[in-house]
Short mmCIF file of C-alpha atoms and ligand atoms in Angstrom, two decimals:
data_model
loop_
_atom_site.label_atom_id
_atom_site.label_comp_id
_atom_site.label_asym_id
_atom_site.label_seq_id
_atom_site.Cartn_x
_atom_site.Cartn_y
_atom_site.Cartn_z
CA MET A 1 -0.08 0.30 0.18
CA PRO A 2 2.10 3.34 -1.39
CA THR A 3 1.54 5.89 1.94
CA ALA A 4 1.67 9.63 0.58
CA LYS A 5 3.66 12.37 1.96
CA ARG A 6 2.02 14.69 4.59
CA LYS A 7 -0.25 17.23 4.48
CA ASP A 8 -2.94 16.59 6.07
CA ASP A 9 -4.33 18.35 9.25
CA ARG A 10 -3.56 15.65 11.92
CA LEU A 11 -3.96 16.13 15.25
CA TRP A 12 -0.18 14.59 15.97
CA GLY A 13 1.28 15.05 12.54
CA GLY A 14 4.52 17.25 13.52
CA ARG A 15 6.74 14.06 13.90
CA PHE A 16 5.63 11.84 11.39
CA ASP A 17 7.21 11.87 7.56
CA THR A 18 5.22 10.02 5.54
CA ALA A 19 1.17 9.81 6.14
CA PRO A 20 -0.59 5.97 7.58
CA ASN A 21 -0.66 3.31 5.68
CA ALA A 22 -4.83 3.82 4.10
CA HIS A 23 -5.65 0.68 5.76
CA PHE A 24 -3.89 1.65 8.87
CA ASP A 25 -5.17 4.42 8.85
CA ALA A 26 -9.46 3.05 7.94
CA PHE A 27 -8.73 0.85 11.30
CA GLN A 28 -7.81 3.21 13.18
CA ARG A 29 -10.85 5.56 12.37
CA SER A 30 -13.01 5.96 15.11
CA PHE A 31 -15.62 9.37 14.18
CA ALA A 32 -17.89 7.06 12.46
CA PHE A 33 -19.28 5.43 15.95
CA ASP A 34 -17.91 7.69 18.35
CA GLN A 35 -19.50 10.93 16.94
CA ARG A 36 -22.26 9.88 18.81
CA LEU A 37 -20.48 12.12 21.57
CA LEU A 38 -20.93 14.58 19.98
CA PRO A 39 -23.16 16.86 21.97
CA TYR A 40 -20.95 16.14 25.13
CA GLU A 41 -17.44 16.92 23.73
CA ILE A 42 -19.08 20.20 22.31
CA ALA A 43 -21.00 20.39 25.95
CA VAL A 44 -16.65 19.89 27.09
CA ASP A 45 -15.36 22.38 24.74
CA ARG A 46 -17.73 24.54 25.96
CA ALA A 47 -16.68 23.81 29.86
CA TRP A 48 -12.96 23.45 29.13
CA ALA A 49 -13.34 26.86 26.94
CA LYS A 50 -14.85 28.81 29.78
CA ALA A 51 -11.75 27.40 32.39
CA LEU A 52 -9.00 28.90 29.63
CA GLU A 53 -9.74 32.03 30.70
CA PRO A 54 -8.73 32.95 34.47
CA ILE A 55 -5.92 30.87 33.32
CA GLY A 56 -4.91 33.93 31.67
CA ILE A 57 -5.40 31.53 27.48
CA PHE A 58 -7.74 33.10 26.62
CA THR A 59 -9.29 36.10 26.85
CA ALA A 60 -12.90 37.46 27.28
CA TYR A 61 -13.11 37.83 23.26
CA GLU A 62 -11.97 34.57 22.58
CA VAL A 63 -14.18 32.19 25.00
CA GLN A 64 -16.86 34.28 23.78
CA LEU A 65 -15.93 33.94 19.80
CA THR A 66 -15.29 30.00 20.95
CA LEU A 67 -18.45 29.56 22.50
CA ALA A 68 -20.06 30.52 20.20
CA ALA A 69 -18.55 29.12 17.52
CA LEU A 70 -19.23 25.95 19.32
CA ASP A 71 -22.90 26.38 19.29
CA ARG A 72 -22.61 26.91 14.89
CA ILE A 73 -20.60 23.78 14.54
CA ALA A 74 -22.89 21.55 17.42
CA LYS A 75 -25.91 22.99 15.57
CA ARG A 76 -24.67 22.72 12.29
CA ALA A 77 -23.73 18.98 13.21
CA ALA A 78 -27.95 17.81 14.16
CA THR A 79 -29.66 19.32 10.55
CA ASP A 80 -26.96 18.93 8.40
CA SER A 81 -26.51 15.37 7.73
CA GLU A 82 -24.24 15.61 4.78
CA TRP A 83 -21.54 18.04 6.15
CA LEU A 84 -21.70 16.54 8.95
CA GLU A 85 -21.22 13.31 6.63
CA HIS A 86 -18.72 15.39 4.69
CA PHE A 87 -16.41 17.17 6.86
CA GLY A 88 -16.11 13.75 8.75
CA ALA A 89 -14.23 11.44 6.06
CA ASP A 90 -11.62 12.57 7.05
CA ALA A 91 -11.35 13.35 10.39
CA GLU A 92 -9.80 11.42 12.60
CA ASP A 93 -12.38 10.43 15.90
CA VAL A 94 -15.29 13.13 17.15
CA HIS A 95 -12.38 14.92 19.68
CA HIS A 96 -10.27 15.78 15.22
CA PHE A 97 -13.94 17.18 14.19
CA VAL A 98 -14.46 19.44 16.10
CA GLU A 99 -10.93 21.13 15.50
CA LYS A 100 -10.77 20.62 12.45
CA ALA A 101 -14.78 22.65 12.64
CA LEU A 102 -12.75 25.07 14.92
CA VAL A 103 -10.21 26.00 12.95
CA GLU A 104 -12.51 25.94 10.21
CA GLU A 105 -14.30 29.06 11.74
CA LEU A 106 -12.45 31.08 14.01
CA GLY A 107 -9.10 30.22 12.21
CA PRO A 108 -5.76 30.08 14.20
CA LEU A 109 -7.95 30.42 17.12
CA GLY A 110 -9.42 27.25 17.23
CA TRP A 111 -6.16 25.24 17.56
CA LYS A 112 -6.15 27.47 21.56
CA LEU A 113 -9.03 25.15 22.89
CA HIS A 114 -6.73 22.05 22.82
CA THR A 115 -4.25 24.17 25.14
CA GLY A 116 -2.86 22.08 28.07
CA ARG A 117 -6.07 18.85 27.28
CA SER A 118 -5.73 15.75 26.04
CA ARG A 119 -7.93 13.26 23.79
CA ASN A 120 -7.49 10.62 26.45
CA GLU A 121 -9.16 12.22 29.27
CA LEU A 122 -11.93 14.27 26.28
CA VAL A 123 -13.19 10.80 24.96
CA ALA A 124 -12.80 9.41 29.07
CA THR A 125 -15.41 12.95 30.63
CA ASP A 126 -17.61 12.00 27.01
CA PHE A 127 -18.21 8.68 27.91
CA ARG A 128 -19.38 8.86 31.24
CA LEU A 129 -21.80 12.30 30.41
CA PHE A 130 -22.88 9.62 27.83
CA ILE A 131 -23.44 7.32 29.76
CA ARG A 132 -25.32 9.35 32.55
CA ALA A 133 -27.53 10.05 30.28
CA ALA A 134 -27.86 6.64 28.70
CA ALA A 135 -28.43 5.94 32.26
CA LYS A 136 -31.45 7.36 33.19
CA GLN A 137 -33.27 6.68 29.32
CA THR A 138 -32.91 2.96 29.87
CA GLN A 139 -34.06 3.28 33.27
CA HIS A 140 -37.14 5.53 32.22
CA ALA A 141 -37.57 2.41 30.02
CA VAL A 142 -37.69 -0.46 33.02
CA ALA A 143 -39.68 1.52 34.21
CA ALA A 144 -42.02 1.79 31.65
CA ALA A 145 -41.62 -2.38 31.12
CA VAL A 146 -42.14 -2.52 35.42
CA GLN A 147 -46.30 -0.71 34.86
CA ALA A 148 -47.22 -2.72 32.00
CA LEU A 149 -46.77 -5.73 34.64
CA LEU A 150 -48.26 -4.22 37.49
CA ALA A 151 -51.30 -2.79 34.96
CA GLN A 152 -52.30 -6.44 33.93
CA ALA A 153 -51.09 -7.57 37.86
CA LYS A 154 -53.91 -4.73 38.28
CA THR A 155 -56.53 -6.42 35.98
CA HIS A 156 -56.37 -9.69 36.72
CA LEU A 157 -56.63 -9.44 40.74
CA GLY A 158 -58.41 -12.52 41.47
CA VAL A 159 -57.37 -15.01 38.55
CA PRO A 160 -56.31 -17.86 39.59
CA MET A 161 -53.14 -19.97 37.59
CA ALA A 162 -51.10 -23.45 38.47
CA GLY A 163 -48.08 -22.45 39.56
CA MET A 164 -44.35 -24.59 38.33
CA THR A 165 -42.39 -25.28 39.38
CA HIS A 166 -39.02 -27.09 36.61
CA THR A 167 -42.53 -26.80 34.33
CA GLN A 168 -44.08 -28.90 36.14
CA HIS A 169 -47.96 -28.24 38.29
CA ALA A 170 -46.78 -27.66 41.58
CA GLN A 171 -49.65 -25.32 43.72
CA PRO A 172 -52.18 -22.99 42.94
CA ILE A 173 -51.33 -19.41 42.72
CA LEU A 174 -52.37 -15.41 41.37
CA LEU A 175 -51.91 -15.05 37.34
CA SER A 176 -51.46 -11.41 39.35
CA HIS A 177 -48.41 -13.43 41.52
CA PHE A 178 -46.74 -14.82 38.67
CA LEU A 179 -46.54 -10.61 36.60
CA LEU A 180 -45.69 -9.04 40.27
CA ALA A 181 -42.36 -11.47 39.80
CA GLN A 182 -41.66 -10.66 36.64
CA ALA A 183 -41.92 -6.94 37.64
CA GLU A 184 -39.99 -7.81 40.98
CA SER A 185 -37.21 -9.45 38.53
CA LEU A 186 -37.03 -5.92 36.19
CA THR A 187 -37.36 -3.41 38.88
CA ARG A 188 -33.75 -4.61 40.48
CA ASP A 189 -32.05 -2.93 37.20
CA ILE A 190 -33.21 -0.10 38.21
CA PRO A 191 -31.04 0.58 41.29
CA ARG A 192 -28.59 -1.20 39.65
CA LEU A 193 -28.70 2.49 36.04
CA GLN A 194 -28.36 4.47 39.21
CA SER A 195 -25.95 2.80 40.32
CA ALA A 196 -23.91 2.82 37.32
CA ALA A 197 -24.87 6.31 36.76
CA GLN A 198 -22.95 7.66 39.85
CA SER A 199 -19.36 5.72 38.97
CA ALA A 200 -19.66 7.79 35.62
CA ASP A 201 -20.04 11.22 38.11
CA ALA A 202 -16.80 12.38 38.78
CA CYS A 203 -14.77 14.71 35.70
CA PRO A 204 -11.65 13.68 34.72
CA MET A 205 -10.87 16.57 32.37
CA GLY A 206 -7.54 18.32 34.36
CA SER A 207 -5.52 14.41 34.30
CA GLY A 208 -4.05 15.64 30.93
CA ALA A 209 -2.41 12.54 28.39
CA LEU A 210 -1.72 11.04 31.92
CA ALA A 211 -0.23 13.41 34.49
CA GLY A 212 -2.49 15.65 34.93
CA ASN A 213 -2.70 19.51 34.07
CA SER A 214 -0.06 22.16 33.72
CA PHE A 215 -1.72 25.39 33.78
CA ASN A 216 -3.57 24.45 36.75
CA ILE A 217 -6.76 24.54 35.52
CA ASN A 218 -9.62 25.45 37.36
CA ARG A 219 -10.91 21.12 37.64
CA GLU A 220 -13.73 22.16 40.37
CA ALA A 221 -15.68 24.63 38.00
CA ILE A 222 -15.47 22.53 35.48
CA ALA A 223 -16.99 19.35 36.94
CA SER A 224 -19.74 21.53 37.82
CA ASP A 225 -20.13 23.12 34.95
CA LEU A 226 -20.82 19.60 32.87
CA GLY A 227 -22.91 18.33 36.01
CA PHE A 228 -20.82 16.28 37.82
CA SER A 229 -20.56 16.25 41.69
CA LYS A 230 -16.77 15.39 42.73
CA VAL A 231 -13.84 14.87 40.07
CA THR A 232 -11.49 12.01 39.67
CA ALA A 233 -8.77 10.84 42.09
CA ASN A 234 -5.85 10.32 39.77
CA SER A 235 -4.97 11.46 36.10
CA LEU A 236 -3.66 8.23 35.53
CA ASP A 237 -6.27 6.42 36.60
CA ALA A 238 -8.63 9.06 34.95
CA VAL A 239 -8.14 8.03 31.99
CA SER A 240 -7.83 4.36 31.57
CA ASP A 241 -10.56 3.90 34.06
CA ARG A 242 -13.78 1.93 31.88
CA ASP A 243 -15.31 0.63 35.36
CA PHE A 244 -18.14 3.23 34.79
CA ALA A 245 -18.61 1.67 31.27
CA LEU A 246 -18.89 -2.02 32.89
CA ASP A 247 -21.30 -1.32 35.40
CA TYR A 248 -23.60 -0.18 33.04
CA LEU A 249 -23.45 -3.10 31.07
CA PHE A 250 -23.58 -5.00 33.58
CA ALA A 251 -26.96 -3.19 34.06
CA LEU A 252 -27.88 -3.93 31.28
CA SER A 253 -27.11 -7.61 30.79
CA GLY A 254 -29.06 -7.95 34.64
CA ILE A 255 -31.92 -6.31 32.44
CA ALA A 256 -31.63 -8.54 29.06
CA THR A 257 -31.40 -11.77 31.16
CA HIS A 258 -34.44 -10.87 33.49
CA LEU A 259 -36.25 -9.90 29.24
CA SER A 260 -35.05 -13.19 28.36
CA ARG A 261 -36.76 -15.42 30.83
CA ILE A 262 -39.96 -13.36 31.20
CA ALA A 263 -39.51 -13.73 27.29
CA GLU A 264 -39.47 -17.70 27.49
CA ASP A 265 -42.99 -17.43 29.74
CA TYR A 266 -44.84 -15.78 26.83
CA VAL A 267 -43.66 -18.01 24.13
CA LEU A 268 -44.36 -21.30 26.04
CA PHE A 269 -47.64 -19.50 27.17
CA ALA A 270 -48.64 -19.02 24.39
CA SER A 271 -47.94 -21.83 23.12
CA GLN A 272 -50.99 -24.47 21.75
CA GLU A 273 -49.68 -26.80 24.81
CA PHE A 274 -50.41 -24.30 27.33
CA ALA A 275 -53.09 -21.67 25.63
CA TYR A 276 -52.54 -18.67 29.01
CA VAL A 277 -52.46 -16.13 25.31
CA GLN A 278 -53.61 -14.76 22.81
CA LEU A 279 -50.90 -12.02 21.70
CA SER A 280 -51.51 -9.22 20.43
CA ASP A 281 -51.02 -9.48 16.47
CA GLU A 282 -49.42 -6.19 16.46
CA TYR A 283 -46.39 -8.17 18.38
CA SER A 284 -46.81 -11.63 16.46
CA THR A 285 -45.54 -12.63 13.13
CA GLY A 286 -47.20 -14.93 10.71
CA SER A 287 -45.24 -18.05 8.86
CA SER A 288 -44.92 -17.20 4.92
CA LEU A 289 -45.62 -21.32 4.73
CA MET A 290 -48.53 -22.36 7.00
CA PRO A 291 -50.80 -20.21 7.43
CA GLN A 292 -51.75 -20.76 10.37
CA LYS A 293 -49.30 -19.83 12.74
CA LYS A 294 -48.79 -17.18 14.64
CA ASN A 295 -45.74 -16.96 16.17
CA PRO A 296 -44.39 -15.45 19.14
CA ASP A 297 -41.32 -13.18 17.80
CA SER A 298 -41.19 -9.95 19.85
CA TRP A 299 -40.44 -12.46 22.30
CA GLU A 300 -38.53 -14.61 21.00
CA LEU A 301 -36.71 -11.85 18.94
CA ILE A 302 -35.91 -10.07 22.19
CA ARG A 303 -35.01 -13.48 24.51
CA GLY A 304 -32.54 -13.65 21.02
CA LYS A 305 -31.80 -10.16 21.93
CA SER A 306 -30.01 -10.89 25.43
CA GLY A 307 -26.62 -12.73 23.46
CA ARG A 308 -25.45 -9.71 21.75
CA ILE A 309 -26.22 -7.34 25.29
CA THR A 310 -23.91 -10.26 27.76
CA ALA A 311 -21.81 -10.12 24.78
CA ALA A 312 -21.25 -6.69 24.84
CA LEU A 313 -20.38 -6.72 28.96
CA LEU A 314 -17.49 -9.70 28.31
CA ALA A 315 -16.15 -7.96 25.46
CA LEU A 316 -15.51 -4.72 27.32
CA LEU A 317 -14.56 -6.84 30.54
CA THR A 318 -11.31 -9.07 27.76
CA THR A 319 -10.33 -4.92 26.52
CA LEU A 320 -9.42 -4.34 29.88
CA LYS A 321 -7.87 -7.49 31.20
CA GLY A 322 -4.36 -6.96 31.33
CA LEU A 323 -3.77 -3.64 29.96
CA PRO A 324 -1.36 -1.40 32.11
CA THR A 325 -2.06 1.15 33.95
CA SER A 326 -2.66 4.76 31.87
CA TYR A 327 -4.36 4.73 28.23
CA GLN A 328 -4.31 2.17 26.04
CA ARG A 329 -5.72 2.76 22.36
CA ASP A 330 -7.32 -0.55 23.43
CA LEU A 331 -9.97 2.21 24.98
CA GLN A 332 -11.11 2.65 21.73
CA GLU A 333 -13.49 -0.81 21.79
CA ASP A 334 -14.83 -0.09 25.04
CA LYS A 335 -17.59 2.53 22.41
CA GLU A 336 -19.67 0.62 19.51
CA SER A 337 -20.29 -2.37 21.96
CA LEU A 338 -21.69 -0.39 24.52
CA PHE A 339 -23.85 1.64 21.94
CA THR A 340 -25.22 -0.86 20.45
CA ALA A 341 -25.35 -2.77 23.58
CA HIS A 342 -28.29 0.69 24.60
CA ASP A 343 -29.98 1.06 21.16
CA GLN A 344 -30.69 -2.75 21.11
CA ILE A 345 -31.98 -2.62 25.23
CA ASN A 346 -34.15 0.19 25.17
CA ALA A 347 -35.97 -1.60 21.84
CA MET A 348 -36.09 -4.45 23.18
CA LEU A 349 -38.02 -3.02 26.64
CA ALA A 350 -40.45 -0.95 25.04
CA VAL A 351 -41.49 -4.05 21.82
CA ALA A 352 -41.26 -5.97 25.92
CA ALA A 353 -43.16 -3.51 27.17
CA GLY A 354 -46.07 -2.57 23.99
CA ALA A 355 -46.36 -6.87 23.71
CA ILE A 356 -46.87 -7.28 27.30
CA SER A 357 -49.98 -3.92 27.00
CA THR A 358 -51.70 -6.24 24.57
CA THR A 359 -51.77 -9.69 25.79
CA SER A 360 -54.90 -10.76 26.41
CA PHE A 361 -55.11 -13.92 29.53
CA ARG A 362 -56.90 -16.53 28.31
CA VAL A 363 -58.65 -17.10 31.91
CA ASP A 364 -61.03 -19.39 31.06
CA ARG A 365 -57.21 -21.91 30.85
CA LEU A 366 -56.15 -20.15 33.36
CA ARG A 367 -58.32 -21.10 35.97
CA GLN A 368 -58.64 -24.53 34.20
CA ALA A 369 -55.09 -25.29 34.67
CA ALA A 370 -55.82 -24.53 37.87
CA SER A 371 -58.29 -26.00 39.49
CA ASN A 372 -55.48 -29.79 38.32
CA PRO A 373 -56.55 -31.89 42.17
CA VAL A 374 -52.66 -32.10 42.22
CA LEU A 375 -52.10 -29.13 42.88
CA LEU A 376 -53.39 -29.49 46.21
CA ALA A 377 -51.19 -32.30 47.37
CA THR A 378 -49.47 -29.88 49.45
CA GLU A 379 -52.43 -28.68 50.92
CA ALA A 380 -53.59 -32.31 52.16
CA ALA A 381 -50.03 -32.50 53.94
CA ASP A 382 -50.54 -29.42 55.75
CA TYR A 383 -53.88 -30.78 57.13
CA LEU A 384 -52.28 -33.60 58.71
CA VAL A 385 -49.60 -31.22 60.16
CA ARG A 386 -52.65 -29.47 61.04
CA LYS A 387 -53.95 -32.28 63.05
CA GLY A 388 -50.27 -32.75 64.57
CA VAL A 389 -48.75 -35.21 62.22
CA PRO A 390 -44.87 -34.60 61.19
CA PHE A 391 -44.93 -32.81 57.88
CA ARG A 392 -42.24 -36.04 56.59
CA GLN A 393 -45.33 -38.13 57.44
CA ALA A 394 -47.81 -36.16 56.88
CA HIS A 395 -46.52 -35.89 53.13
CA ASP A 396 -45.45 -39.51 52.29
CA ILE A 397 -49.07 -40.44 53.45
CA VAL A 398 -50.45 -38.40 50.68
CA GLY A 399 -47.85 -39.91 48.33
CA LYS A 400 -49.90 -43.12 49.09
CA VAL A 401 -53.47 -41.30 48.76
CA LEU A 402 -52.02 -40.33 44.91
CA ARG A 403 -51.59 -43.00 44.49
CA GLU A 404 -54.55 -45.63 46.02
CA ALA A 405 -55.68 -43.08 43.35
CA GLU A 406 -53.72 -43.06 39.97
CA GLN A 407 -54.43 -47.04 41.21
CA THR A 408 -58.06 -47.21 41.08
CA GLY A 409 -58.48 -44.34 38.06
CA LYS A 410 -59.81 -41.60 40.18
CA SER A 411 -59.20 -38.15 41.50
CA TRP A 412 -57.09 -38.98 44.68
CA VAL A 413 -60.01 -35.61 46.20
CA ASP A 414 -62.83 -38.20 44.82
CA LEU A 415 -61.13 -40.37 46.95
CA PRO A 416 -63.87 -41.79 50.22
CA LEU A 417 -62.94 -40.67 53.03
CA GLU A 418 -63.03 -44.39 54.93
CA THR A 419 -60.18 -45.01 52.33
CA LEU A 420 -58.14 -41.92 53.20
CA GLN A 421 -58.36 -43.15 56.54
CA GLN A 422 -56.88 -46.29 56.18
CA LEU A 423 -53.55 -44.41 55.40
CA SER A 424 -54.33 -42.45 57.58
CA PRO A 425 -57.06 -41.39 60.99
CA SER A 426 -56.42 -38.34 60.71
CA PHE A 427 -57.78 -37.29 58.10
CA GLY A 428 -61.65 -36.70 59.37
CA PRO A 429 -64.62 -35.47 57.91
CA ASP A 430 -63.44 -31.25 57.24
CA PHE A 431 -61.31 -32.80 55.04
CA ALA A 432 -62.94 -32.08 52.16
CA ASP A 433 -64.78 -29.02 53.18
CA GLY A 434 -61.29 -26.66 53.14
CA LEU A 435 -59.37 -28.51 49.92
CA ASN A 436 -59.67 -26.80 47.49
CA VAL A 437 -57.69 -23.60 45.11
CA ILE A 438 -60.00 -20.16 46.91
CA SER A 439 -58.78 -21.60 50.24
CA ALA A 440 -55.50 -22.40 49.65
CA LEU A 441 -54.81 -19.28 48.07
CA ALA A 442 -55.74 -17.86 51.12
CA ALA A 443 -53.79 -20.14 53.51
CA LYS A 444 -50.72 -17.78 51.52
CA LYS A 445 -51.24 -15.44 53.23
CA VAL A 446 -47.46 -14.29 54.64
CA SER A 447 -46.18 -11.24 53.51
CA GLY A 448 -45.01 -12.03 49.68
CA GLY A 449 -47.03 -14.33 48.91
CA THR A 450 -49.99 -15.65 46.84
CA ALA A 451 -53.03 -15.52 48.67
CA PRO A 452 -55.02 -12.37 47.55
CA GLU A 453 -54.99 -9.70 50.40
CA SER A 454 -50.57 -10.37 50.20
CA VAL A 455 -50.61 -9.18 46.45
CA ARG A 456 -52.29 -6.48 46.83
CA ALA A 457 -50.15 -5.29 49.16
CA ALA A 458 -47.44 -6.62 47.09
CA ILE A 459 -48.68 -4.16 44.00
CA THR A 460 -48.53 -1.29 46.73
CA ASP A 461 -45.57 -1.98 48.09
CA LEU A 462 -44.27 -2.24 44.27
CA GLU A 463 -45.58 1.22 43.41
CA SER A 464 -44.74 2.36 46.26
CA ARG A 465 -40.60 1.61 45.57
CA LEU A 466 -40.96 2.62 42.07
CA LEU A 467 -41.43 6.58 43.13
CA LYS A 468 -38.79 5.75 45.73
CA LEU A 469 -36.51 4.93 43.48
CA GLY A 470 -37.63 7.76 40.94
CA ALA A 471 -38.96 5.24 38.26
N1 LIG B 501 -10.79 7.86 20.00
C1 LIG B 501 -9.88 7.41 21.20
C2 LIG B 501 -10.80 6.68 21.14
O1 LIG B 501 -11.48 7.24 22.23
C3 LIG B 501 -9.40 8.48 21.83
C4 LIG B 501 -8.57 9.32 20.88
C5 LIG B 501 -6.76 9.51 22.41
N2 LIG B 501 -5.88 8.74 20.47
C6 LIG B 501 -4.61 8.43 21.31
N3 LIG B 501 -3.45 8.50 20.23
N4 LIG B 501 -4.10 9.11 22.74
O2 LIG B 501 -9.21 6.56 23.16
#
């Protein structure tokens, strides 16, 4: 690949005789993806321009000119995509882009803004600002999905279903209890997002390339101008730290994992075997071959996409592992997959919230499954315990009752009292009265249980926790 004599406006050309190899040059550029940081870059540039005045680098007039030029650049970039593409074509990264644009606007004055600072601190600062905003956006999207579940839980209060473990019928529960379980898992993601935003809340500006700033720049003023509550503690750490990005990706992986599990519930429940839910047409697709098909693609895609969210976390962990302390160019790899993960999670959450809100629950099917007498076996054991039989023995007796029923081809709740009494004299005439779904549900009235009163309290409790979380 031929290399041309340099004659360009790179940020670092002074000591180089020749321009970089064209393949390598394309390989190292990041503007294609880091232009997403432009609004944050401009915000940092504005704060930096103001901070250059008290230390005598800029006059008040130069600050004014620079701020006005930065505003024009921000506006043009937001409205003139042709210019952005054309002018950005030979920008190495977002930092280079703004400097080039500033020089075009202001002439040599544009070159003064970079005094005492490095792209290493700029990129860390821009990325922190991005993640703080991103975490807030994702938090709202999580809250909307939780609200969709809460609304369905409130609508269906009182509807029983067959609770399962190991995908086997276990004990009756309320549908609302099930929906609240899904809602709880997503609610736990909110403080994780908030904590990621907190770990991004320290301003690296003033760290220089690695060693700090020689002009005694007012770091605290820049930090508060940008909405950070503090400055980073160590310049070297500030340019190498990407823990805030890891924290955000971990929070996103948590959401993806929860959504993927919720997706699995709806895919199963939409199957002909369960037929517990009917997904709306809006969130389903058909088959190109089989006319009868209505597929739960919204949930399948949500489940499938969870892979790339977790992958983004693993990718960054792998990039960071083994990096020497300080800035390394490897760190440029922190952005692309995080941006994608952020976009995908927000799309997944929006589709999930919509799919949940528009799902109709087949109350007939849910009730029918809840009436499977097998679900009451534990209640029978509990009955014997109340009569003084030790639980392990009660468990064994009920097992024998179920076997007896199986052998005689009857439902065990239809066995005559005499048969039951042969297996345990503790069975009395009051046994049959309490043996139904309603009393099984009502018995679970501990907090966090599935009794209607507990579920009602759980709804109120979740709503107040969401309010406290600011969601
Ligand atoms: N584009 C780089 C990044 O995203 C920032 C530039 C720092 N480059 C450098 N040679 N020190 O990390």
